[in-house]
Amino acid sequence: MADAPARVVSLRVPGVDFPEADAVLGAQPVEQVDDVAARGEFWRWRVNRPETNTPEAYLWGLRSTATARALWLLLLPFTLTNLAYWARPARPRGVMSWIADGLISTVSRLIALTLTATLMLGVCGVAMDLVAWQCLSVDSGCAGSWPEPFNLVGELRFNAYNRLALGALVPLLVLIVLWAASYRTWRRYERRAEIELAPDELTAARFWRGRDWVRRLRAVHIIVGMVVVDALLVYPIVQLDKAASRPLWIVGALLLGALAVALLAGVLGTIAPLPVAVAEVRAVRNGPAVLRMMRSRRLKAGARVHSRLADRIEAGVATFRRRAHAAAPAISVAVRVSAWATVGVTIASLAYAVGPRRVPVASGGALPGFATFVATLSVIQVALLVALGLASAPLCWIARHSSHRLAWRGFVAPVVATVATMLAVAEAASLLYFAALSIGELETSGAGRAWLPAPPYPYEWAGLVFAVAMGATLLAVAFGAVRWQVALGAGRRMTDGRDPRLRREHPDRAGYLDHAHARGQLFESMPGLALVVFVPITVLSVVGVVYSALGRGPAALLPNQSTLTNLGAWSIGLIALVLVLTVARAGNTTPGRRLVSAVYAMATFWPRAAHPFAAPSHGPRAVADIVRRVTTLTGQGVPVLLAAHSHGSVLAAMAVRNLPPASRHDIALLTSACPLTRLIAPFFSAFFDPDASIKLADSLTDADGTRWTNLYRVTDPIGGAVCPRLTGTALDAVDVLAPDPPDAALHDVEPQVSGHGSYLRDPAFIEAHERLVKTLTHRAS
């Protein structure tokens, strides 16, 4: 039934804790308004009450279990590389910065490609190297120590070739599982946003058009994964056949050549761009150097030369973009054909491994080529991370005079990508160490006690790096304690500013508020504390890569480090195991569920533009759903009040940015605990800077005043003001400070500090909600 034009629909968008509809609406009963399950996992609800407004709730969260989220968190390195792709300090302003922006995209995708290779190398290291090649060899007796009935595997007398072929099936199965998960989520969640898009930075960066990228990248990563497995399968057998003068080694050499061609196709598929949504790229013609040349009589000729060069560069860029647009479909088809061809090469590699060989060969030592592959991949990853830092420098230079705070001076992408790479290598090292712990035996030497068979040197370095990271974390905690005392002093001043008598009359309550105010100021210290951990482990990682490339392990630098290295490697696995179990059980405990939901929602907001095996994105679809609902209601003459909380504020603000002007005239926006300024803008400044919030507020402001009210608290560690610099203007009324606790409850026996939550019951929220409903009702009448 259509709503009467005089009524206002209050569409509430909750935060990351994924509450039920009745909790969002604060009323019973609830009923479903529009089932959009055919478009995804988003639901909207309505409660009809005899009031001036009709509340609705939009539940945007992906319908996934806690166990599924736990498994996605195991692939956290993939999701972090995806975040690194979007973490840019500024959008390009000219041709050179446009090139730098394109390099960031390309290098981020190449880094994501190496992480897939790292995962496959870790699984291959366990199944093919430790188990098939070393532990099940004829001379090894480690299978005899396995628990029954697994020890019977050692009685199976397969030759080295057949064991490698069987071991290769395990990483191939893992790759199939990743492909299936990516394909399933791609079909359910990745789709074009069928709405009229605003010509902003997100549209230019293909935020709404991620389906084609995920499709191509999935094929590319499948190619690379199969190439890693096939190369580790074929290369050792080629060496054995060549040493035994068997003509079959020629077949293996041809297979290695085919794998090289497939790898090249995968890399080219990653580098080749898709069509972008920006209409054109213009050269900067009014830079400081150009203006000085134009003012000088002697240098006017240089200004004219610069203008001609700018014209040619613009024409060249336009030609490149047209050709990229025309070639993109053919490149995507070629990549998918290459993926199927690589499947054929994989089948041929397995057939080559189990082919007829009369003379059995015993395997001994590490799998030939495995350590070299790992060390080479580590060098490539370091080179790509350095390239990402250099590509980010021009955009950081553009953003250096930004009026808002930038995390790590704008170098967020290199930092996040480095952390993702370290985590991926650490997970692979932990996997190999746990496998060595399970199937190997402990041997003592002059360098200490170690498990044999042992992982390659890069993974030993990863264990040492993680041990150092644990020590650096303790140091960061110490610095955090000092910072806490500083924040506590600021909290005392805030408490005394609210009521100078409270400390004299009720010192316990004043101390409680001091801590609440201090917690609200801690988030700004987190990037600096993260550097305390990041810098030493980055330096040690680079040292480890150099030593590994030279064929040296941690013992070459620290002779008595084996215990520390083993402790670090095993701690990675223990922490990952505890994380999975905690997340899997999080649905049974409210605090655990909120923590998991918060991490999951923030990580899955951005489209999968870098890694197709990352957790699926909800951002584009959720925004498109809100836009469709608001457009439908306003088209029926029904005003809409968007009341959003926390992460829902980001979705609501993006929806308003993409509303048609006719619909924007009949809406109002009420946000609470909005993280745009404090959490989003410092890390994703290219897309969510304060200027974007100011433009949004200006679009909702007219002669009647502003229709955007943003509530924030000083006790909130995440939410904050969205227009903090606009004092004395009409937009000054956007930000409203909500006292926490409210003034009426300040002298209660146990004052309740809400912090980031419970805005629905806050008197400031109720007052702002009623005021905006009256404003919309007045405008509609």
Coordinates of N, CA and C in Angstrom, one line a residue, residues 229-362:
V229 N 51.9 -24.8 -9.3 CA 51.8 -26.2 -9.0 C 52.5 -27.0 -10.1
D230 N 52.2 -26.7 -11.3 CA 52.8 -27.4 -12.5 C 54.3 -27.3 -12.5
A231 N 54.8 -26.1 -12.3 CA 56.2 -25.9 -12.3 C 56.9 -26.7 -11.2
L232 N 56.4 -26.7 -10.0 CA 57.0 -27.6 -9.0 C 56.8 -29.1 -9.2
L233 N 55.9 -29.4 -10.1 CA 55.7 -30.8 -10.4 C 56.7 -31.2 -11.5
V234 N 56.8 -30.4 -12.6 CA 57.5 -30.8 -13.8 C 59.0 -30.6 -13.6
Y235 N 59.4 -29.5 -13.0 CA 60.8 -29.1 -12.9 C 61.7 -30.2 -12.3
P236 N 61.3 -30.8 -11.1 CA 62.2 -31.8 -10.5 C 62.2 -33.1 -11.4
I237 N 61.1 -33.4 -12.0 CA 61.1 -34.6 -12.9 C 62.0 -34.4 -14.1
V238 N 62.0 -33.2 -14.7 CA 62.8 -32.9 -15.8 C 64.3 -33.1 -15.4
Q239 N 64.6 -32.6 -14.2 CA 66.0 -32.7 -13.7 C 66.4 -34.2 -13.6
L240 N 65.5 -35.0 -13.1 CA 65.8 -36.4 -12.9 C 65.9 -37.1 -14.3
D241 N 65.0 -36.8 -15.2 CA 65.0 -37.4 -16.5 C 66.2 -37.0 -17.3
K242 N 66.6 -35.8 -17.1 CA 67.8 -35.3 -17.8 C 69.1 -36.0 -17.3
A243 N 69.1 -36.1 -16.0 CA 70.3 -36.8 -15.3 C 70.4 -38.2 -15.7
A244 N 69.2 -38.9 -15.9 CA 69.2 -40.3 -16.4 C 69.2 -40.4 -17.9
S245 N 69.4 -39.4 -18.6 CA 69.4 -39.4 -20.1 C 68.2 -40.0 -20.7
R246 N 67.0 -39.7 -20.1 CA 65.8 -40.1 -20.7 C 65.2 -39.1 -21.7
P247 N 64.8 -39.5 -22.8 CA 64.3 -38.5 -23.8 C 63.0 -37.8 -23.3
L248 N 62.4 -38.3 -22.3 CA 61.2 -37.7 -21.8 C 61.4 -36.3 -21.2
W249 N 62.7 -35.9 -20.9 CA 62.9 -34.6 -20.4 C 62.6 -33.5 -21.4
I250 N 62.6 -33.8 -22.7 CA 62.2 -32.9 -23.7 C 60.7 -32.5 -23.6
V251 N 59.9 -33.5 -23.3 CA 58.5 -33.2 -23.1 C 58.3 -32.3 -21.9
G252 N 59.1 -32.6 -20.8 CA 59.0 -31.7 -19.6 C 59.5 -30.3 -19.9
A253 N 60.5 -30.2 -20.8 CA 61.0 -28.8 -21.1 C 59.9 -28.1 -21.9
L254 N 59.2 -28.8 -22.8 CA 58.1 -28.1 -23.5 C 57.0 -27.7 -22.6
L255 N 56.7 -28.5 -21.6 CA 55.7 -28.1 -20.6 C 56.1 -26.9 -19.9
L256 N 57.4 -26.8 -19.5 CA 57.8 -25.6 -18.8 C 57.8 -24.4 -19.6
G257 N 58.0 -24.6 -21.0 CA 57.9 -23.4 -21.9 C 56.4 -23.0 -22.0
A258 N 55.5 -24.0 -22.0 CA 54.1 -23.6 -22.0 C 53.6 -22.9 -20.8
L259 N 54.2 -23.3 -19.6 CA 53.9 -22.7 -18.4 C 54.4 -21.2 -18.4
A260 N 55.6 -21.0 -18.9 CA 56.1 -19.7 -19.0 C 55.2 -18.8 -19.9
V261 N 54.7 -19.3 -21.0 CA 53.8 -18.5 -21.8 C 52.5 -18.2 -21.0
A262 N 51.9 -19.2 -20.3 CA 50.7 -19.0 -19.5 C 50.9 -18.0 -18.4
L263 N 52.1 -18.0 -17.8 CA 52.4 -17.0 -16.8 C 52.5 -15.6 -17.4
L264 N 53.1 -15.5 -18.6 CA 53.1 -14.2 -19.3 C 51.7 -13.7 -19.6
A265 N 50.9 -14.6 -20.0 CA 49.5 -14.2 -20.3 C 48.8 -13.7 -19.1
G266 N 49.0 -14.4 -17.9 CA 48.4 -13.9 -16.7 C 48.9 -12.6 -16.3
V267 N 50.2 -12.3 -16.4 CA 50.7 -11.0 -16.1 C 50.2 -9.9 -17.0
L268 N 50.1 -10.2 -18.3 CA 49.6 -9.2 -19.2 C 48.1 -9.0 -19.0
G269 N 47.3 -10.0 -18.6 CA 45.9 -9.8 -18.2 C 45.8 -9.0 -17.0
T270 N 46.7 -9.0 -16.1 CA 46.7 -8.1 -14.9 C 47.0 -6.7 -15.3
I271 N 48.0 -6.5 -16.2 CA 48.5 -5.2 -16.5 C 47.5 -4.4 -17.4
A272 N 47.0 -5.2 -18.4 CA 46.1 -4.5 -19.4 C 44.9 -3.9 -18.7
P273 N 44.6 -2.6 -19.0 CA 43.6 -1.9 -18.3 C 42.2 -2.2 -18.9
L274 N 41.2 -2.0 -18.0 CA 39.8 -2.0 -18.5 C 39.4 -0.6 -18.8
P275 N 38.4 -0.4 -19.6 CA 37.9 1.0 -19.8 C 37.5 1.7 -18.5
V276 N 38.0 3.0 -18.4 CA 37.7 3.7 -17.2 C 36.5 4.7 -17.5
A277 N 35.9 5.2 -16.4 CA 34.7 6.0 -16.5 C 35.1 7.5 -16.7
V278 N 36.3 7.9 -16.5 CA 36.7 9.3 -16.6 C 36.5 9.8 -18.1
A279 N 35.9 10.9 -18.3 CA 35.7 11.3 -19.7 C 37.0 11.7 -20.4
E280 N 37.9 12.3 -19.7 CA 39.2 12.8 -20.3 C 40.2 13.1 -19.3
V281 N 41.5 13.1 -19.7 CA 42.6 13.4 -18.8 C 43.3 14.7 -19.3
R282 N 43.4 15.7 -18.5 CA 44.0 17.0 -19.0 C 45.3 17.2 -18.3
A283 N 46.2 17.7 -19.1 CA 47.5 18.1 -18.6 C 47.4 19.4 -17.7
V284 N 48.3 19.5 -16.7 CA 48.3 20.7 -15.9 C 49.0 21.8 -16.6
R285 N 48.2 22.9 -16.9 CA 48.7 24.0 -17.7 C 48.9 25.3 -16.9
N286 N 48.6 25.2 -15.6 CA 48.8 26.4 -14.7 C 49.6 26.1 -13.5
G287 N 50.6 25.2 -13.7 CA 51.5 25.0 -12.6 C 52.4 26.2 -12.3
P288 N 53.1 26.2 -11.1 CA 54.0 27.3 -10.8 C 55.0 27.6 -11.8
A289 N 55.7 26.5 -12.3 CA 56.8 26.7 -13.3 C 56.2 27.3 -14.6
V290 N 55.0 26.8 -15.0 CA 54.4 27.4 -16.3 C 54.0 28.8 -16.1
L291 N 53.5 29.2 -14.9 CA 53.1 30.6 -14.7 C 54.3 31.5 -14.7
R292 N 55.4 31.0 -14.1 CA 56.6 31.9 -14.1 C 57.2 32.1 -15.6
M293 N 57.1 31.0 -16.4 CA 57.5 31.2 -17.8 C 56.6 32.1 -18.5
M294 N 55.3 32.1 -18.2 CA 54.4 33.0 -18.9 C 54.6 34.5 -18.6
R295 N 55.1 34.7 -17.3 CA 55.3 36.1 -16.9 C 56.6 36.6 -17.4
S296 N 57.5 35.8 -17.7 CA 58.9 36.2 -18.2 C 58.9 36.4 -19.7
R297 N 59.5 37.5 -20.2 CA 59.6 37.7 -21.6 C 60.5 36.7 -22.3
R298 N 61.6 36.3 -21.6 CA 62.6 35.4 -22.1 C 62.1 34.0 -22.2
L299 N 61.1 33.6 -21.3 CA 60.7 32.3 -21.2 C 59.3 32.0 -21.8
K300 N 58.8 33.0 -22.5 CA 57.5 32.8 -23.1 C 57.5 31.7 -24.2
A301 N 58.6 31.6 -24.9 CA 58.7 30.5 -25.9 C 58.7 29.2 -25.2
G302 N 59.2 29.1 -24.0 CA 59.1 27.8 -23.3 C 57.7 27.5 -22.9
A303 N 56.9 28.5 -22.5 CA 55.5 28.3 -22.2 C 54.8 27.8 -23.4
R304 N 55.1 28.3 -24.6 CA 54.4 27.9 -25.8 C 54.8 26.4 -26.1
V305 N 56.1 26.1 -25.9 CA 56.5 24.7 -26.1 C 55.8 23.8 -25.2
H306 N 55.7 24.2 -23.9 CA 55.0 23.4 -22.9 C 53.5 23.2 -23.3
S307 N 52.9 24.2 -23.9 CA 51.5 24.1 -24.3 C 51.4 23.1 -25.4
R308 N 52.3 23.1 -26.4 CA 52.3 22.1 -27.5 C 52.5 20.7 -27.0
L309 N 53.5 20.6 -26.1 CA 53.7 19.2 -25.5 C 52.5 18.7 -24.7
A310 N 51.8 19.7 -24.0 CA 50.6 19.3 -23.3 C 49.5 18.8 -24.2
D311 N 49.4 19.5 -25.4 CA 48.4 19.1 -26.4 C 48.7 17.7 -26.9
R312 N 50.0 17.4 -27.2 CA 50.4 16.1 -27.7 C 50.2 15.0 -26.6
I313 N 50.5 15.3 -25.4 CA 50.3 14.3 -24.3 C 48.9 14.0 -24.1
E314 N 48.0 15.0 -24.1 CA 46.6 14.8 -24.0 C 46.1 13.9 -25.2
A315 N 46.5 14.2 -26.4 CA 46.1 13.4 -27.5 C 46.6 12.0 -27.4
G316 N 47.8 11.8 -26.9 CA 48.4 10.5 -26.8 C 47.6 9.7 -25.7
V317 N 47.3 10.3 -24.6 CA 46.5 9.7 -23.5 C 45.1 9.3 -24.0
A318 N 44.5 10.2 -24.8 CA 43.2 9.9 -25.3 C 43.2 8.8 -26.3
T319 N 44.3 8.7 -27.1 CA 44.4 7.6 -28.0 C 44.6 6.3 -27.3
F320 N 45.4 6.3 -26.2 CA 45.6 5.1 -25.4 C 44.4 4.6 -24.8
R321 N 43.6 5.6 -24.2 CA 42.3 5.2 -23.6 C 41.3 4.6 -24.6
R322 N 41.3 5.2 -25.8 CA 40.4 4.6 -26.8 C 40.8 3.2 -27.2
R323 N 42.1 3.0 -27.3 CA 42.5 1.7 -27.7 C 42.3 0.7 -26.6
A324 N 42.6 1.1 -25.3 CA 42.3 0.2 -24.2 C 40.8 -0.1 -24.1
H325 N 40.0 0.8 -24.4 CA 38.5 0.5 -24.4 C 38.2 -0.5 -25.4
A326 N 38.8 -0.3 -26.6 CA 38.4 -1.3 -27.7 C 39.0 -2.6 -27.5
A327 N 40.2 -2.7 -26.9 CA 40.9 -4.0 -26.7 C 40.5 -4.7 -25.5
A328 N 39.8 -4.1 -24.5 CA 39.5 -4.7 -23.2 C 38.7 -6.0 -23.4
P329 N 37.6 -6.0 -24.2 CA 36.9 -7.3 -24.3 C 37.7 -8.4 -24.9
A330 N 38.5 -8.1 -25.9 CA 39.4 -9.2 -26.5 C 40.4 -9.7 -25.5
I331 N 41.0 -8.8 -24.7 CA 41.9 -9.2 -23.7 C 41.3 -10.1 -22.6
S332 N 40.1 -9.7 -22.2 CA 39.4 -10.6 -21.2 C 39.1 -12.0 -21.8
V333 N 38.7 -12.0 -23.0 CA 38.4 -13.3 -23.6 C 39.7 -14.1 -23.8
A334 N 40.8 -13.4 -24.1 CA 42.1 -14.1 -24.3 C 42.6 -14.7 -22.9
V335 N 42.3 -13.9 -21.9 CA 42.7 -14.4 -20.5 C 42.0 -15.7 -20.2
R336 N 40.6 -15.7 -20.4 CA 39.8 -16.8 -20.1 C 40.3 -18.1 -20.9
V337 N 40.6 -17.8 -22.2 CA 41.1 -18.9 -23.1 C 42.4 -19.4 -22.5
S338 N 43.3 -18.5 -22.1 CA 44.5 -18.9 -21.5 C 44.3 -19.8 -20.2
A339 N 43.3 -19.4 -19.5 CA 43.1 -20.2 -18.2 C 42.7 -21.6 -18.6
W340 N 41.8 -21.8 -19.6 CA 41.4 -23.1 -20.0 C 42.6 -23.9 -20.6
A341 N 43.4 -23.1 -21.3 CA 44.6 -23.8 -21.9 C 45.6 -24.2 -20.8
T342 N 45.7 -23.4 -19.7 CA 46.5 -23.8 -18.6 C 46.0 -25.1 -17.9
V343 N 44.6 -25.2 -17.9 CA 44.1 -26.5 -17.4 C 44.6 -27.6 -18.2
G344 N 44.6 -27.5 -19.5 CA 45.1 -28.6 -20.3 C 46.6 -28.9 -20.0
V345 N 47.4 -27.8 -19.8 CA 48.8 -28.0 -19.5 C 48.9 -28.7 -18.1
T346 N 48.0 -28.4 -17.2 CA 48.1 -29.1 -15.9 C 47.8 -30.6 -16.0
I347 N 46.8 -30.9 -16.8 CA 46.5 -32.3 -17.1 C 47.7 -33.0 -17.8
A348 N 48.3 -32.3 -18.7 CA 49.5 -32.9 -19.4 C 50.7 -33.1 -18.4
S349 N 50.8 -32.1 -17.5 CA 51.9 -32.2 -16.5 C 51.7 -33.4 -15.6
L350 N 50.4 -33.6 -15.1 CA 50.2 -34.8 -14.3 C 50.4 -36.1 -15.1
A351 N 50.0 -36.1 -16.4 CA 50.3 -37.3 -17.2 C 51.8 -37.5 -17.4
Y352 N 52.5 -36.4 -17.5 CA 54.0 -36.5 -17.7 C 54.6 -37.1 -16.4
A353 N 54.1 -36.7 -15.3 CA 54.6 -37.2 -14.0 C 54.4 -38.7 -13.8
V354 N 53.3 -39.2 -14.2 CA 53.0 -40.6 -14.0 C 53.3 -41.4 -15.2
G355 N 54.0 -40.9 -16.1 CA 54.4 -41.6 -17.3 C 55.3 -42.8 -17.1
P356 N 55.4 -43.7 -18.0 CA 56.2 -44.9 -17.8 C 57.7 -44.6 -17.7
R357 N 58.2 -45.1 -16.6 CA 59.7 -45.0 -16.3 C 60.1 -46.3 -15.7
R358 N 61.0 -47.0 -16.3 CA 61.3 -48.3 -15.8 C 62.2 -48.3 -14.6
V359 N 63.1 -47.3 -14.5 CA 64.1 -47.3 -13.4 C 63.5 -46.3 -12.3
P360 N 63.2 -46.8 -11.1 CA 62.7 -45.9 -10.1 C 63.9 -45.0 -9.6
V361 N 63.6 -43.8 -9.1 CA 64.5 -42.9 -8.6 C 64.2 -42.5 -7.2
A362 N 65.1 -42.6 -6.3 CA 64.9 -42.2 -4.9 C 65.0 -40.7 -4.7

